PDB file of C-alpha atoms in Angstrom:
ATOM      1  CA  ALA A   1     104.107 100.649 114.697  1.00  0.00           C
ATOM      2  CA  LEU A   2     106.246  97.827 115.604  1.00  0.00           C
ATOM      3  CA  PHE A   3     109.144  97.291 113.878  1.00  0.00           C
ATOM      4  CA  GLY A   4     111.970  93.937 113.483  1.00  0.00           C
ATOM      5  CA  ALA A   5     112.267  90.959 111.372  1.00  0.00           C
ATOM      6  CA  ASN A   6     110.280  88.039 110.414  1.00  0.00           C
ATOM      7  CA  LEU A   7     107.118  89.590 111.678  1.00  0.00           C
ATOM      8  CA  ALA A   8     104.501  88.317 108.922  1.00  0.00           C
ATOM      9  CA  THR A   9     104.789  86.317 105.744  1.00  0.00           C
ATOM     10  CA  GLY A  10     103.969  89.022 103.216  1.00  0.00           C
ATOM     11  CA  VAL A  11     102.159  92.358 103.501  1.00  0.00           C
ATOM     12  CA  GLN A  12      98.611  92.633 103.884  1.00  0.00           C
ATOM     13  CA  VAL A  13      96.450  95.876 105.004  1.00  0.00           C
ATOM     14  CA  ALA A  14      93.233  95.567 106.493  1.00  0.00           C
ATOM     15  CA  ASP A  15      90.071  96.099 104.454  1.00  0.00           C
ATOM     16  CA  THR A  16      87.339  96.112 107.037  1.00  0.00           C
ATOM     17  CA  VAL A  17      86.160  97.279 109.840  1.00  0.00           C
ATOM     18  CA  PRO A  18      86.057  96.326 112.911  1.00  0.00           C
ATOM     19  CA  LEU A  19      89.624  95.812 112.055  1.00  0.00           C
ATOM     20  CA  PRO A  20      90.940  92.222 111.789  1.00  0.00           C
ATOM     21  CA  THR A  21      93.139  90.469 115.253  1.00  0.00           C
ATOM     22  CA  THR A  22      94.916  88.003 112.456  1.00  0.00           C
ATOM     23  CA  LEU A  23      96.522  88.811 108.738  1.00  0.00           C
ATOM     24  CA  LEU A  24      97.977  86.854 106.996  1.00  0.00           C
ATOM     25  CA  GLY A  25      98.142  84.460 109.835  1.00  0.00           C
ATOM     26  CA  THR A  26     100.094  86.931 112.235  1.00  0.00           C
ATOM     27  CA  THR A  27      98.726  88.220 115.624  1.00  0.00           C
ATOM     28  CA  VAL A  28      99.321  90.696 118.021  1.00  0.00           C
ATOM     29  CA  LYS A  29      98.843  90.008 121.747  1.00  0.00           C
ATOM     30  CA  VAL A  30      99.063  92.882 124.339  1.00  0.00           C
ATOM     31  CA  ARG A  31      99.309  91.545 128.339  1.00  0.00           C
ATOM     32  CA  ASP A  32      98.978  94.625 130.004  1.00  0.00           C
ATOM     33  CA  SER A  33     100.393  95.495 133.739  1.00  0.00           C
ATOM     34  CA  ALA A  34      96.975  93.731 135.637  1.00  0.00           C
ATOM     35  CA  GLY A  35      97.956  90.687 133.719  1.00  0.00           C
ATOM     36  CA  THR A  36      95.349  90.771 131.510  1.00  0.00           C
ATOM     37  CA  GLU A  37      95.903  89.830 127.449  1.00  0.00           C
ATOM     38  CA  ARG A  38      94.498  90.710 124.966  1.00  0.00           C
ATOM     39  CA  ALA A  39      94.502  90.868 121.134  1.00  0.00           C
ATOM     40  CA  ALA A  40      95.544  94.234 119.047  1.00  0.00           C
ATOM     41  CA  PRO A  41      93.279  95.037 116.161  1.00  0.00           C
ATOM     42  CA  LEU A  42      95.711  95.336 113.073  1.00  0.00           C
ATOM     43  CA  PHE A  43      95.624  97.776 110.333  1.00  0.00           C
ATOM     44  CA  PHE A  44      98.787  96.197 108.388  1.00  0.00           C
ATOM     45  CA  VAL A  45     101.892  93.937 108.380  1.00  0.00           C
ATOM     46  CA  SER A  46     104.813  93.257 106.604  1.00  0.00           C
ATOM     47  CA  SER A  47     107.697  91.348 107.480  1.00  0.00           C
ATOM     48  CA  GLU A  48     109.588  94.171 109.017  1.00  0.00           C
ATOM     49  CA  GLN A  49     106.493  96.345 110.342  1.00  0.00           C
ATOM     50  CA  ILE A  50     103.270  95.972 112.053  1.00  0.00           C
ATOM     51  CA  ASN A  51     101.056  99.324 112.667  1.00  0.00           C
ATOM     52  CA  ALA A  52      98.405  98.042 115.114  1.00  0.00           C
ATOM     53  CA  MET A  53      96.013  99.706 117.723  1.00  0.00           C
ATOM     54  CA  ILE A  54      96.318  99.502 121.373  1.00  0.00           C
ATOM     55  CA  PRO A  55      93.501  97.420 122.860  1.00  0.00           C
ATOM     56  CA  THR A  56      90.956  99.305 124.510  1.00  0.00           C
ATOM     57  CA  GLY A  57      90.930  98.379 128.115  1.00  0.00           C
ATOM     58  CA  THR A  58      94.729  98.014 127.943  1.00  0.00           C
ATOM     59  CA  ALA A  59      95.495  98.783 131.620  1.00  0.00           C
ATOM     60  CA  ASN A  60      98.205 101.663 132.095  1.00  0.00           C
ATOM     61  CA  GLY A  61     102.340 100.984 133.162  1.00  0.00           C
ATOM     62  CA  SER A  62     103.857  98.534 131.407  1.00  0.00           C
ATOM     63  CA  ALA A  63     102.673  96.030 128.872  1.00  0.00           C
ATOM     64  CA  GLN A  64     104.507  92.767 126.967  1.00  0.00           C
ATOM     65  CA  VAL A  65     103.404  92.533 123.389  1.00  0.00           C
ATOM     66  CA  VAL A  66     103.824  89.377 121.296  1.00  0.00           C
ATOM     67  CA  ILE A  67     103.996  88.830 118.024  1.00  0.00           C
ATOM     68  CA  THR A  68     102.945  85.706 116.248  1.00  0.00           C
ATOM     69  CA  SER A  69     104.024  85.744 112.633  1.00  0.00           C
ATOM     70  CA  GLY A  70     101.816  83.323 109.952  1.00  0.00           C
ATOM     71  CA  ASP A  71     104.754  80.952 109.817  1.00  0.00           C
ATOM     72  CA  GLY A  72     105.189  80.582 114.080  1.00  0.00           C
ATOM     73  CA  LYS A  73     108.056  83.011 114.309  1.00  0.00           C
ATOM     74  CA  ILE A  74     107.091  84.651 117.880  1.00  0.00           C
ATOM     75  CA  SER A  75     108.804  87.971 118.915  1.00  0.00           C
ATOM     76  CA  VAL A  76     108.351  89.539 122.032  1.00  0.00           C
ATOM     77  CA  GLY A  77     108.601  93.364 123.252  1.00  0.00           C
ATOM     78  CA  THR A  78     107.621  95.825 126.165  1.00  0.00           C
ATOM     79  CA  ILE A  79     105.759  99.274 125.823  1.00  0.00           C
ATOM     80  CA  GLN A  80     104.539 101.569 128.176  1.00  0.00           C
ATOM     81  CA  ILE A  81     101.225 102.574 128.430  1.00  0.00           C
ATOM     82  CA  SER A  82      99.383 105.545 129.796  1.00  0.00           C
ATOM     83  CA  SER A  83      95.894 107.323 129.535  1.00  0.00           C
ATOM     84  CA  VAL A  84      96.845 110.072 126.825  1.00  0.00           C
ATOM     85  CA  ALA A  85     100.046 110.289 125.025  1.00  0.00           C
ATOM     86  CA  PRO A  86      98.857 113.249 122.433  1.00  0.00           C
ATOM     87  CA  GLY A  87     100.165 113.561 119.142  1.00  0.00           C
ATOM     88  CA  LEU A  88      99.074 115.513 116.552  1.00  0.00           C
ATOM     89  CA  PHE A  89      99.887 114.930 112.857  1.00  0.00           C
ATOM     90  CA  SER A  90     101.221 116.988 110.276  1.00  0.00           C
ATOM     91  CA  ALA A  91     100.496 117.265 106.416  1.00  0.00           C
ATOM     92  CA  ASN A  92     103.636 115.710 106.121  1.00  0.00           C
ATOM     93  CA  SER A  93     103.529 112.874 108.279  1.00  0.00           C
ATOM     94  CA  SER A  94     106.864 113.973 110.188  1.00  0.00           C
ATOM     95  CA  GLY A  95     104.716 115.721 113.425  1.00  0.00           C
ATOM     96  CA  VAL A  96     105.905 118.802 112.567  1.00  0.00           C
ATOM     97  CA  GLY A  97     105.347 121.490 109.841  1.00  0.00           C
ATOM     98  CA  VAL A  98     101.612 122.711 108.321  1.00  0.00           C
ATOM     99  CA  ALA A  99      99.237 120.611 110.478  1.00  0.00           C
ATOM    100  CA  ALA A 100      97.108 117.441 108.899  1.00  0.00           C
ATOM    101  CA  ALA A 101      93.789 119.654 109.569  1.00  0.00           C
ATOM    102  CA  THR A 102      91.637 121.814 108.191  1.00  0.00           C
ATOM    103  CA  ALA A 103      89.017 124.765 109.449  1.00  0.00           C
ATOM    104  CA  LEU A 104      85.755 124.915 110.097  1.00  0.00           C
ATOM    105  CA  ARG A 105      83.704 128.408 109.270  1.00  0.00           C
ATOM    106  CA  VAL A 106      80.391 128.347 111.647  1.00  0.00           C
ATOM    107  CA  ARG A 107      78.328 131.505 110.137  1.00  0.00           C
ATOM    108  CA  ALA A 108      76.007 133.805 111.619  1.00  0.00           C
ATOM    109  CA  ASP A 109      73.201 131.656 110.375  1.00  0.00           C
ATOM    110  CA  GLY A 110      74.941 128.308 111.296  1.00  0.00           C
ATOM    111  CA  SER A 111      75.978 127.642 108.457  1.00  0.00           C
ATOM    112  CA  GLN A 112      78.832 125.666 108.151  1.00  0.00           C
ATOM    113  CA  SER A 113      81.908 124.566 105.813  1.00  0.00           C
ATOM    114  CA  PHE A 114      84.863 123.595 105.661  1.00  0.00           C
ATOM    115  CA  GLU A 115      88.128 124.518 104.015  1.00  0.00           C
ATOM    116  CA  PRO A 116      92.283 124.161 103.258  1.00  0.00           C
ATOM    117  CA  VAL A 117      94.802 124.032 105.944  1.00  0.00           C
ATOM    118  CA  SER A 118      97.265 123.008 103.995  1.00  0.00           C
ATOM    119  CA  SER A 119      97.738 121.888  99.753  1.00  0.00           C
ATOM    120  CA  PHE A 120     100.834 120.101  97.931  1.00  0.00           C
ATOM    121  CA  ASP A 121     103.434 122.133  95.998  1.00  0.00           C
ATOM    122  CA  ALA A 122     104.586 120.398  93.391  1.00  0.00           C
ATOM    123  CA  ALA A 123     106.856 122.883  92.721  1.00  0.00           C
ATOM    124  CA  GLN A 124     108.462 122.563  96.187  1.00  0.00           C
ATOM    125  CA  ASN A 125     107.797 118.800  96.470  1.00  0.00           C
ATOM    126  CA  ARG A 126     106.477 119.936 100.044  1.00  0.00           C
ATOM    127  CA  PHE A 127     103.105 120.927 102.104  1.00  0.00           C
ATOM    128  CA  VAL A 128     102.858 124.541 102.495  1.00  0.00           C
ATOM    129  CA  SER A 129     100.409 126.034 104.597  1.00  0.00           C
ATOM    130  CA  VAL A 130      96.840 127.799 103.099  1.00  0.00           C
ATOM    131  CA  PRO A 131      96.206 130.907 104.882  1.00  0.00           C
ATOM    132  CA  ILE A 132      93.282 130.862 107.053  1.00  0.00           C
ATOM    133  CA  ASP A 133      90.632 133.677 106.699  1.00  0.00           C
ATOM    134  CA  LEU A 134      88.925 134.602 109.672  1.00  0.00           C
ATOM    135  CA  GLY A 135      86.686 136.278 108.070  1.00  0.00           C
ATOM    136  CA  PRO A 136      84.086 138.646 109.671  1.00  0.00           C
ATOM    137  CA  ASP A 137      83.228 138.889 113.585  1.00  0.00           C
ATOM    138  CA  THR A 138      80.223 136.985 113.459  1.00  0.00           C
ATOM    139  CA  ASP A 139      82.249 133.336 112.081  1.00  0.00           C
ATOM    140  CA  GLN A 140      83.468 131.617 113.843  1.00  0.00           C
ATOM    141  CA  VAL A 141      86.747 129.469 112.042  1.00  0.00           C
ATOM    142  CA  PHE A 142      87.978 126.282 114.280  1.00  0.00           C
ATOM    143  CA  LEU A 143      90.883 124.825 113.444  1.00  0.00           C
ATOM    144  CA  VAL A 144      90.143 120.772 113.368  1.00  0.00           C
ATOM    145  CA  LEU A 145      93.464 119.082 114.604  1.00  0.00           C
ATOM    146  CA  ASN A 146      93.854 114.875 113.799  1.00  0.00           C
ATOM    147  CA  GLY A 147      95.956 113.915 116.497  1.00  0.00           C
ATOM    148  CA  THR A 148      96.140 110.234 118.784  1.00  0.00           C
ATOM    149  CA  GLY A 149      96.436 110.098 122.160  1.00  0.00           C
ATOM    150  CA  ILE A 150      94.024 112.141 122.879  1.00  0.00           C
ATOM    151  CA  ARG A 151      90.825 110.466 123.898  1.00  0.00           C
ATOM    152  CA  GLY A 152      91.212 109.339 127.192  1.00  0.00           C
ATOM    153  CA  ARG A 153      91.514 112.295 128.999  1.00  0.00           C
ATOM    154  CA  SER A 154      90.233 113.457 132.491  1.00  0.00           C
ATOM    155  CA  SER A 155      87.944 115.891 131.302  1.00  0.00           C
ATOM    156  CA  LEU A 156      87.521 118.387 128.336  1.00  0.00           C
ATOM    157  CA  ALA A 157      88.705 121.188 130.601  1.00  0.00           C
ATOM    158  CA  ALA A 158      92.311 118.813 130.890  1.00  0.00           C
ATOM    159  CA  VAL A 159      92.933 119.580 127.263  1.00  0.00           C
ATOM    160  CA  THR A 160      94.539 123.084 126.480  1.00  0.00           C
ATOM    161  CA  ALA A 161      94.990 124.876 123.095  1.00  0.00           C
ATOM    162  CA  ILE A 162      97.322 127.667 122.387  1.00  0.00           C
ATOM    163  CA  ILE A 163      97.660 129.210 118.716  1.00  0.00           C
ATOM    164  CA  GLY A 164     100.298 132.420 118.055  1.00  0.00           C
ATOM    165  CA  GLY A 165     100.776 132.460 121.739  1.00  0.00           C
ATOM    166  CA  THR A 166      97.128 133.294 122.713  1.00  0.00           C
ATOM    167  CA  ALA A 167      94.899 130.797 124.928  1.00  0.00           C
ATOM    168  CA  ALA A 168      92.381 129.714 122.079  1.00  0.00           C
ATOM    169  CA  ARG A 169      88.875 127.792 123.286  1.00  0.00           C
ATOM    170  CA  VAL A 170      88.678 123.743 123.238  1.00  0.00           C
ATOM    171  CA  ASP A 171      85.430 122.758 122.259  1.00  0.00           C
ATOM    172  CA  TYR A 172      85.819 118.868 121.405  1.00  0.00           C
ATOM    173  CA  ALA A 173      88.770 116.529 122.277  1.00  0.00           C
ATOM    174  CA  GLY A 174      87.890 113.068 121.610  1.00  0.00           C
ATOM    175  CA  LEU A 175      87.408 110.059 118.972  1.00  0.00           C
ATOM    176  CA  GLN A 176      87.121 111.312 115.085  1.00  0.00           C
ATOM    177  CA  GLY A 177      84.562 109.102 114.691  1.00  0.00           C
ATOM    178  CA  VAL A 178      84.982 107.902 110.961  1.00  0.00           C
ATOM    179  CA  PHE A 179      88.528 106.393 111.200  1.00  0.00           C
ATOM    180  CA  VAL A 180      89.321 103.833 113.273  1.00  0.00           C
ATOM    181  CA  GLY A 181      91.956 104.962 116.058  1.00  0.00           C
ATOM    182  CA  LEU A 182      91.895 108.691 115.124  1.00  0.00           C
ATOM    183  CA  ASP A 183      91.381 111.708 117.666  1.00  0.00           C
ATOM    184  CA  GLN A 184      90.267 115.047 116.579  1.00  0.00           C
ATOM    185  CA  ILE A 185      90.063 118.215 118.500  1.00  0.00           C
ATOM    186  CA  ASN A 186      88.127 121.760 117.862  1.00  0.00           C
ATOM    187  CA  VAL A 187      89.820 124.845 118.631  1.00  0.00           C
ATOM    188  CA  LEU A 188      88.096 128.470 118.130  1.00  0.00           C
ATOM    189  CA  ILE A 189      90.624 130.229 116.179  1.00  0.00           C
ATOM    190  CA  PRO A 190      91.353 133.471 118.172  1.00  0.00           C
ATOM    191  CA  ARG A 191      90.700 136.549 116.673  1.00  0.00           C
ATOM    192  CA  SER A 192      93.570 138.237 118.101  1.00  0.00           C
ATOM    193  CA  VAL A 193      96.255 136.201 115.855  1.00  0.00           C
ATOM    194  CA  ILE A 194      94.731 138.156 112.495  1.00  0.00           C
ATOM    195  CA  GLY A 195      97.667 138.697 109.975  1.00  0.00           C
ATOM    196  CA  ARG A 196     100.309 136.980 112.128  1.00  0.00           C
ATOM    197  CA  GLY A 197     100.559 134.385 109.393  1.00  0.00           C
ATOM    198  CA  GLU A 198     102.622 131.147 110.145  1.00  0.00           C
ATOM    199  CA  VAL A 199     102.320 130.237 113.970  1.00  0.00           C
ATOM    200  CA  ASP A 200     103.014 127.527 116.299  1.00  0.00           C
ATOM    201  CA  VAL A 201      99.383 125.336 117.462  1.00  0.00           C
ATOM    202  CA  VAL A 202     100.441 124.118 120.982  1.00  0.00           C
ATOM    203  CA  LEU A 203      98.241 121.459 122.584  1.00  0.00           C
ATOM    204  CA  THR A 204      98.100 119.916 126.076  1.00  0.00           C
ATOM    205  CA  VAL A 205      96.623 117.251 127.333  1.00  0.00           C
ATOM    206  CA  ASP A 206      96.628 116.068 131.225  1.00  0.00           C
ATOM    207  CA  GLY A 207      99.571 118.414 131.562  1.00  0.00           C
ATOM    208  CA  LYS A 208     101.025 116.078 128.653  1.00  0.00           C
ATOM    209  CA  PRO A 209     102.482 118.353 125.901  1.00  0.00           C
ATOM    210  CA  ALA A 210     102.019 117.480 121.974  1.00  0.00           C
ATOM    211  CA  ASN A 211     104.786 118.201 119.363  1.00  0.00           C
ATOM    212  CA  THR A 212     104.138 121.697 117.965  1.00  0.00           C
ATOM    213  CA  VAL A 213     102.371 121.776 114.490  1.00  0.00           C
ATOM    214  CA  ARG A 214     101.593 125.005 112.661  1.00  0.00           C
ATOM    215  CA  ALA A 215      98.897 127.192 110.749  1.00  0.00           C
ATOM    216  CA  ASN A 216      98.833 130.180 108.833  1.00  0.00           C
ATOM    217  CA  ILE A 217      96.117 133.154 109.853  1.00  0.00           C
ATOM    218  CA  LYS A 218      95.543 135.413 107.259  1.00  0.00           C
TER     219      LYS A 218
END
């Protein structure tokens, strides 16, 4: 998310996939530490904010960002590029509180179902956690987390998760596959946390910790 002034001549949201590299005439170019310049795919543009995706192949290190508005105004800044910069999304979009996630139940017969992890409580005007029932011993229940900055991991073994202070098995960490730019992490909830209620979910990728989110274990 890039913030400034006179970044675009109006407001427009991308409605095509692949994402466009021009919206209302506004473009974002990223010149990486190796000197290669690439056009950034754009999610959204407005006068004061642009949401863009770092182009695939951008080298690690300091990179220059050049925004050219549809009326020719140019804004320049720098960003730091890293292979991983893990972040987990929360239901309330703040980065804290209950995770923006779902629970995936895999039964002994191989059947699967998705269950909510959070819901919006209108009376409290906020998102609250929904207790996750781990069910019988024959069920496996995965916490399917949504995040960013994870797909560049060195290996799956370099991704670790702790739920309620207990190490949890990570079965997948990479592209979500449907929404552009979104990463997904599938973590098997350990049965030893049954009855713990709201617990912290801590993710680390290549030694870098993500923000801590929460889940409710019945």
